[in-house]
XYZ file of C-alpha atoms in Angstrom:
349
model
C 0.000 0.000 0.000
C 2.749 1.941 0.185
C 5.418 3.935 2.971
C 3.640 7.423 4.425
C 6.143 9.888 5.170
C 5.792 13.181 7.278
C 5.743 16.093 6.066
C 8.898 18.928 6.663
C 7.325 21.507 5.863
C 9.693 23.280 4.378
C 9.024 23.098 0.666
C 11.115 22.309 -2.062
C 14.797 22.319 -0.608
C 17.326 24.764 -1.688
C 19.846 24.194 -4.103
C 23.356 25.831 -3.137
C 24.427 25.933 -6.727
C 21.661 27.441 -8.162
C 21.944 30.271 -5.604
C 25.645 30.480 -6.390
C 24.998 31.003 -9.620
C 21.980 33.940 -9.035
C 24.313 35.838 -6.585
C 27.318 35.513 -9.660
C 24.686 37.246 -12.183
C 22.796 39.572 -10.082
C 27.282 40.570 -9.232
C 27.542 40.947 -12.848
C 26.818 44.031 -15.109
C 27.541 43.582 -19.023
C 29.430 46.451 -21.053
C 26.233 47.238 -23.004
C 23.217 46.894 -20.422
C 20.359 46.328 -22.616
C 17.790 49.019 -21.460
C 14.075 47.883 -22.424
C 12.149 50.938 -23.313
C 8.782 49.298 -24.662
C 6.621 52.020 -26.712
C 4.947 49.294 -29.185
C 2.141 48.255 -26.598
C 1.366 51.897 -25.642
C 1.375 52.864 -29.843
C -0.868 49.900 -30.437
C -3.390 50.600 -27.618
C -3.322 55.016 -28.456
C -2.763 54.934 -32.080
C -5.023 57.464 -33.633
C -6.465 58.819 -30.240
C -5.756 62.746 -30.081
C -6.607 64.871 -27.320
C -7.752 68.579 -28.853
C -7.952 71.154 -26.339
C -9.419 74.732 -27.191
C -6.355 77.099 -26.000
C -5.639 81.238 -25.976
C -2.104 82.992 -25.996
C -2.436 86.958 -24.487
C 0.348 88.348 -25.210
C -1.392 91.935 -25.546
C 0.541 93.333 -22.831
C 3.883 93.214 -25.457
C 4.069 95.693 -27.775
C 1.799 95.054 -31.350
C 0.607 92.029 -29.135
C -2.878 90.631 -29.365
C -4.893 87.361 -28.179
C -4.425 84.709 -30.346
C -6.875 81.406 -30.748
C -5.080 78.102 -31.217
C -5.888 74.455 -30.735
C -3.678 72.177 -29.168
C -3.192 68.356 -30.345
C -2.031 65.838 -27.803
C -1.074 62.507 -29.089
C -1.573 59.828 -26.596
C 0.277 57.072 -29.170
C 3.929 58.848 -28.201
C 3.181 61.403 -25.789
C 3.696 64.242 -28.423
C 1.923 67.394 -28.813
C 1.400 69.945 -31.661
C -0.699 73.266 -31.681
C -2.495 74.704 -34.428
C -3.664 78.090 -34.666
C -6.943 79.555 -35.393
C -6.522 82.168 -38.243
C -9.922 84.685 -38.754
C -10.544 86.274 -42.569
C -8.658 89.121 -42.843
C -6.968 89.113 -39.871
C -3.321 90.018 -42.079
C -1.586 87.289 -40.967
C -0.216 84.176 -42.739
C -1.861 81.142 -42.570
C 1.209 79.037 -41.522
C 0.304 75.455 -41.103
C 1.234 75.038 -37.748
C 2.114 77.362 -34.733
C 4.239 74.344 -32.905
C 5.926 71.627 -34.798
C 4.535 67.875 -33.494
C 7.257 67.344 -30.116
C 7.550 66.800 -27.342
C 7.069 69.689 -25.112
C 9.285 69.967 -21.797
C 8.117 71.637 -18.694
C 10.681 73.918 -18.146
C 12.955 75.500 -20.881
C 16.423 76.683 -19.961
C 19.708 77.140 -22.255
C 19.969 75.014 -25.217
C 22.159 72.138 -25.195
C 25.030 71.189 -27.238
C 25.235 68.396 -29.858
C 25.545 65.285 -28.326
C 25.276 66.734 -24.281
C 21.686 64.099 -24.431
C 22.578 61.032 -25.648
C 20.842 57.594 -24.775
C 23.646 56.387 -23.489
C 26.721 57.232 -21.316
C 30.251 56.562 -21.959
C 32.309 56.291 -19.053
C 35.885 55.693 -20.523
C 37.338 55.248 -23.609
C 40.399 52.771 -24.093
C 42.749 52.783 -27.447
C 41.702 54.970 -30.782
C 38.375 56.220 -32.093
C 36.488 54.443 -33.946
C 37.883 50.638 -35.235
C 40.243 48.598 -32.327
C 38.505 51.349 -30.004
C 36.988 49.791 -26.543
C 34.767 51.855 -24.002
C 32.563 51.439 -21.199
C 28.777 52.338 -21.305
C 27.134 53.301 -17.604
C 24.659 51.683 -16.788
C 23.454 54.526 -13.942
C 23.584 57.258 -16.178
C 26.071 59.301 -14.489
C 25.556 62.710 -15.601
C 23.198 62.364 -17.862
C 19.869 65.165 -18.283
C 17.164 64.492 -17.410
C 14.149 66.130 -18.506
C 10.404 66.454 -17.819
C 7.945 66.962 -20.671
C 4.133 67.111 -20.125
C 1.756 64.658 -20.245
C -1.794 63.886 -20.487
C -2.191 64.673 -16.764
C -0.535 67.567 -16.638
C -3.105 69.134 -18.931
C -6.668 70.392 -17.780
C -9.102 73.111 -18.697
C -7.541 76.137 -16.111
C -3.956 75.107 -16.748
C -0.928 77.022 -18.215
C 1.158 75.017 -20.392
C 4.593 77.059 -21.120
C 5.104 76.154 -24.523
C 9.153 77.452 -25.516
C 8.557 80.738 -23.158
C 4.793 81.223 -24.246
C 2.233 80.616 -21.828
C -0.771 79.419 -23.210
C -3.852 78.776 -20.834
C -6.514 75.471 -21.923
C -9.631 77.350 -21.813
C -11.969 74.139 -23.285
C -11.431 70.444 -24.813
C -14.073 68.562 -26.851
C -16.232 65.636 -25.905
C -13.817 62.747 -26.686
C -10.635 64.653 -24.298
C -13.334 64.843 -21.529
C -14.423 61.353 -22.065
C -10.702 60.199 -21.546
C -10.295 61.777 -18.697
C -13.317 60.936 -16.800
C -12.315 57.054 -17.840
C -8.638 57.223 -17.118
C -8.505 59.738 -13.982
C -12.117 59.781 -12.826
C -12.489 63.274 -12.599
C -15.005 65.829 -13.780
C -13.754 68.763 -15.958
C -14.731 72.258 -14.816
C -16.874 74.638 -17.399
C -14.799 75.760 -20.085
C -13.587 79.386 -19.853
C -15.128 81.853 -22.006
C -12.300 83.255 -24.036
C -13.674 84.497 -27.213
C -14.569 88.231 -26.872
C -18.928 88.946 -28.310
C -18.333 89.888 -31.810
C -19.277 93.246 -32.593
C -22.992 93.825 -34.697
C -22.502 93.539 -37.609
C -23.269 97.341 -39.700
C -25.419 97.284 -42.783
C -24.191 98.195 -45.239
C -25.461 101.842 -46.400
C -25.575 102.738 -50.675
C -25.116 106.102 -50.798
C -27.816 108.057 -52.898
C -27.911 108.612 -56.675
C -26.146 111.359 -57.694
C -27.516 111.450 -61.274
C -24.243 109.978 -62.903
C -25.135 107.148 -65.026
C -27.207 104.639 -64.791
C -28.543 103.621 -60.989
C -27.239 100.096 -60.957
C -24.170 101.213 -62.909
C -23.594 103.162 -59.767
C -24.746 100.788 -56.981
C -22.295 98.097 -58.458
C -19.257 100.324 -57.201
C -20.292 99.646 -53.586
C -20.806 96.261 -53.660
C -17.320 94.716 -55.156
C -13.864 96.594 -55.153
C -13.663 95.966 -58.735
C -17.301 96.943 -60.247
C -19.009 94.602 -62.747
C -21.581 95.596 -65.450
C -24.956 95.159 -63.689
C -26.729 91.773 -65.331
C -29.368 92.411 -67.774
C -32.223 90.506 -68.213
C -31.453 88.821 -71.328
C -35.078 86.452 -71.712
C -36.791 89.629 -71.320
C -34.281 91.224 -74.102
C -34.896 88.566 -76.606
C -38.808 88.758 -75.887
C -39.226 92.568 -76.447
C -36.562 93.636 -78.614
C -37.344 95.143 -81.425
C -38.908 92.599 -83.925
C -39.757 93.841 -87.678
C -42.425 96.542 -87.296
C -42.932 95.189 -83.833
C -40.772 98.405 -81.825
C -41.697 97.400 -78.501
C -41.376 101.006 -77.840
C -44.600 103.314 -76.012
C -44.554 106.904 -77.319
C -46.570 109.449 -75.076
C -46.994 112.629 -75.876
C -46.250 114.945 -72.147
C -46.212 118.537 -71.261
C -44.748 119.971 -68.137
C -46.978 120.336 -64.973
C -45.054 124.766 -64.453
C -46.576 127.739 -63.703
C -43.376 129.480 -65.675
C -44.817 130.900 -68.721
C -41.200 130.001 -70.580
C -42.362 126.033 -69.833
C -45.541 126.092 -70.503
C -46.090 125.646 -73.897
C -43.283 123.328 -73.979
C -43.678 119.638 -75.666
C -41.964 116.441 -74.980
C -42.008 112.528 -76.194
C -41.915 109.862 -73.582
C -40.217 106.704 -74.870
C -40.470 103.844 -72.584
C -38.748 100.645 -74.046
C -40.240 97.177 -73.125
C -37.041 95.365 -73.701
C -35.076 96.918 -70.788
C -37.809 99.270 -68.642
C -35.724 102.404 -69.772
C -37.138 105.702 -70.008
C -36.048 108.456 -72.574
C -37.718 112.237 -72.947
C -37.253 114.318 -76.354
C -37.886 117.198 -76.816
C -39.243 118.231 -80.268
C -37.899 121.596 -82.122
C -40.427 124.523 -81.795
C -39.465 127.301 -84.018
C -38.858 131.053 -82.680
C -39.039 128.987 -78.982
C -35.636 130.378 -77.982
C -35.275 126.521 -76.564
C -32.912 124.550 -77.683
C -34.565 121.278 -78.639
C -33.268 117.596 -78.557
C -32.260 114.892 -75.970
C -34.075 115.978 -72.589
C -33.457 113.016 -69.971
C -31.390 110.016 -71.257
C -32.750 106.983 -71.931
C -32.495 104.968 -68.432
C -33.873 103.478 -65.688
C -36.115 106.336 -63.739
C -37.081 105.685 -59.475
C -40.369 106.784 -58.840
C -40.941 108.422 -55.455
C -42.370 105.778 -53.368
C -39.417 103.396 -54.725
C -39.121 101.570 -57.430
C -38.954 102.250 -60.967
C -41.298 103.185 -63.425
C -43.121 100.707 -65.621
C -45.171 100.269 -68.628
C -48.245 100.437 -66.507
C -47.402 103.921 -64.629
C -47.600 105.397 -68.011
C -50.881 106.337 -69.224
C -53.029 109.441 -70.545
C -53.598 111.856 -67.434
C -50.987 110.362 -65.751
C -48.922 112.594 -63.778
C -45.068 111.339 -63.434
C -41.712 113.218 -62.157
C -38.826 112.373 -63.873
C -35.216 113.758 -62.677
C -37.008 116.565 -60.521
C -39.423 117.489 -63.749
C -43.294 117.019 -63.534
C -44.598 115.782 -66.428
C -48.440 115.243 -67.412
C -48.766 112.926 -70.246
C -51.558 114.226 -72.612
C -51.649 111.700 -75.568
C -50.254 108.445 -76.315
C -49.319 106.661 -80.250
C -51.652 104.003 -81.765
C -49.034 101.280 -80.672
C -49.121 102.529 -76.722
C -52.752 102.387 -77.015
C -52.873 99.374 -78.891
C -50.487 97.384 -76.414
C -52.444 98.660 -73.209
C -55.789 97.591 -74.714
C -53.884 94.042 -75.100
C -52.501 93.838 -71.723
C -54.556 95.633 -69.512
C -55.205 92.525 -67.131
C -51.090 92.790 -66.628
């Protein structure tokens, strides 16, 4: 059945060689200590997961300073951060791509060192020539190496300054994925973003000055709207409709006096034209002999405002009507067979 023995105890027993051996290679330290820095896991578990926080940078107190909008980029894949800045229309400055290069920012920024002062590794003595044949000894504590401390994810929080190369620049807000990580990672509640953007002004109409009688109305109104004025569109389906078409004018011919007491204007004659293919208006004045007036071209031929606003139209003109026209008062007393003709046809318009 078998021989029961009692138990020691103890456990397994302890091997003196074996512990020889440990005490031999915790004793030793090789000429090249291998120093395992392992990044990999935390690029594979952060890869593609950017914190943005909503920043500001008041420098007005300088001289030609201002406060200036940027967003800062944290990369939780390497630790990195980059900042971006906000650039408004016509602010005059150039839209540089980026206001800090993707780094690693450190926390506090003295004298810059010289090439080669940071290395990775430390060489503690050097035995025969440079280079080929050479031998040297690598510390494995580090002895006077730099250290440096660069910020990190929980060194940044909406309140904080973050001295990026001399400039401080405060974290005034963060968007809904940056508060999400930090309420997973370090439990903790964000405060209410600061309110950093200053109300934007109302905005001013803007105000067309009035006609001054030089050229045509929208000729004029086009040199307010764009630097560089453009000739006002036309309506070119209404052109091609009622331009003139054979013996078809498109043209209404009234026959107007002035509305004066001046005895010099009273007996005075004019011809209306008003023009279907455009809406323009045109006023002749026929030659009167012995008149002492000197007959021809009395208004242009253009677009005319009416009082109330607006312009005039084929339907403002009629017998008896009475119609001002560039600070003249017209009544129109008779009309041509074609005016007549065309408001017989359209008088439903």
């Amino acid at each position: 059945a078998g021989v029961s023995t009692q138990s020691t105890g103890g456990g397994e027993p302890v091997d003196p060689y074996f512990e020889h051996r440990k005490k031999q290679a915790d004793a030793m330290q090789p000429h090249r200590p291998y120093e395992k820095c392992d990044t990999l896991k935390q690029f594979l578990d952060n890869d593609r997961k950017v914190l943005r926080f909503y920043c500001v940078w008041d420098h007005s107190s300088e001289m030609f300073g201002d406060v200036r909008e940027l967003i800062l980029h944290y990369f939780l894949a390497d630790d990195t951060m980059e900042i971006r800045e906000v650039i408004k229309a016509n602010s005059g400055r150039d839209a540089a791509p980026k206001f800090l290069h993707r780094s690693k920012v450190p926390k506090e920024v003295g004298a810059l060192h010289k090439p080669g002062e940071i290395t990775q590794r430390t060489v503690l003595n050097v035995f025969g020539p440079m280079g080929h044949g050479g031998r040297y000894i690598l510390d494995s504590l580090k002895t006077g190496a730099v250290e440096k401390e660069f910020y990190t994810d929980a060194d940044l929080s909406i309140g904080s300054k973050v001295n990026v190369w001399g400039r401080e620049v405060t974290i005034c807000g963060m968007d809904e994925f940056t508060e999400h990580h930090y309420k997973c990672k370090f439990n903790v509640e964000m405060p209410t973003p600061i309110v950093y953007k200053s109300t934007e002004a109302p905005r001013v109409e803007r105000e067309i000055p009035p006609y001054n009688g030089w050229g045509s109305e929208e000729d004029s109104r086009a040199n307010c709207l764009k630097l560089i004025a453009q000739a006002p569109k036309r309506d070119f389906i209404k052109f091609m409709k009622k331009d003139r078409q054979g013996l078809e004018s498109h043209v209404l011919r009234y026959l107007a006096r002035m509305d004066t007491n001046r005895p010099i204007d009273i007996d005075r004659t004019f011809i209306i034209s008003f023009f279907l293919s455009d809406g323009t208006i045109s006023v002749f004045e026929p030659e009167k002999r012995n008149s002492g007036i000197v007959h021809g071209k009395f208004i242009e031929r253009s677009r005319i405002n009416k009082k109330d606003g607006g312009y005039y139209e084929a339907e403002d003109l009629f017998v008896g009507a009475l119609v001002t026209f560039r600070s003249h008062q017209f009544i129109i007393t008779d009309a041509d067979e074609y005016a007549k003709k065309y408001a017989e046809n359209h008088k439903d318009d």
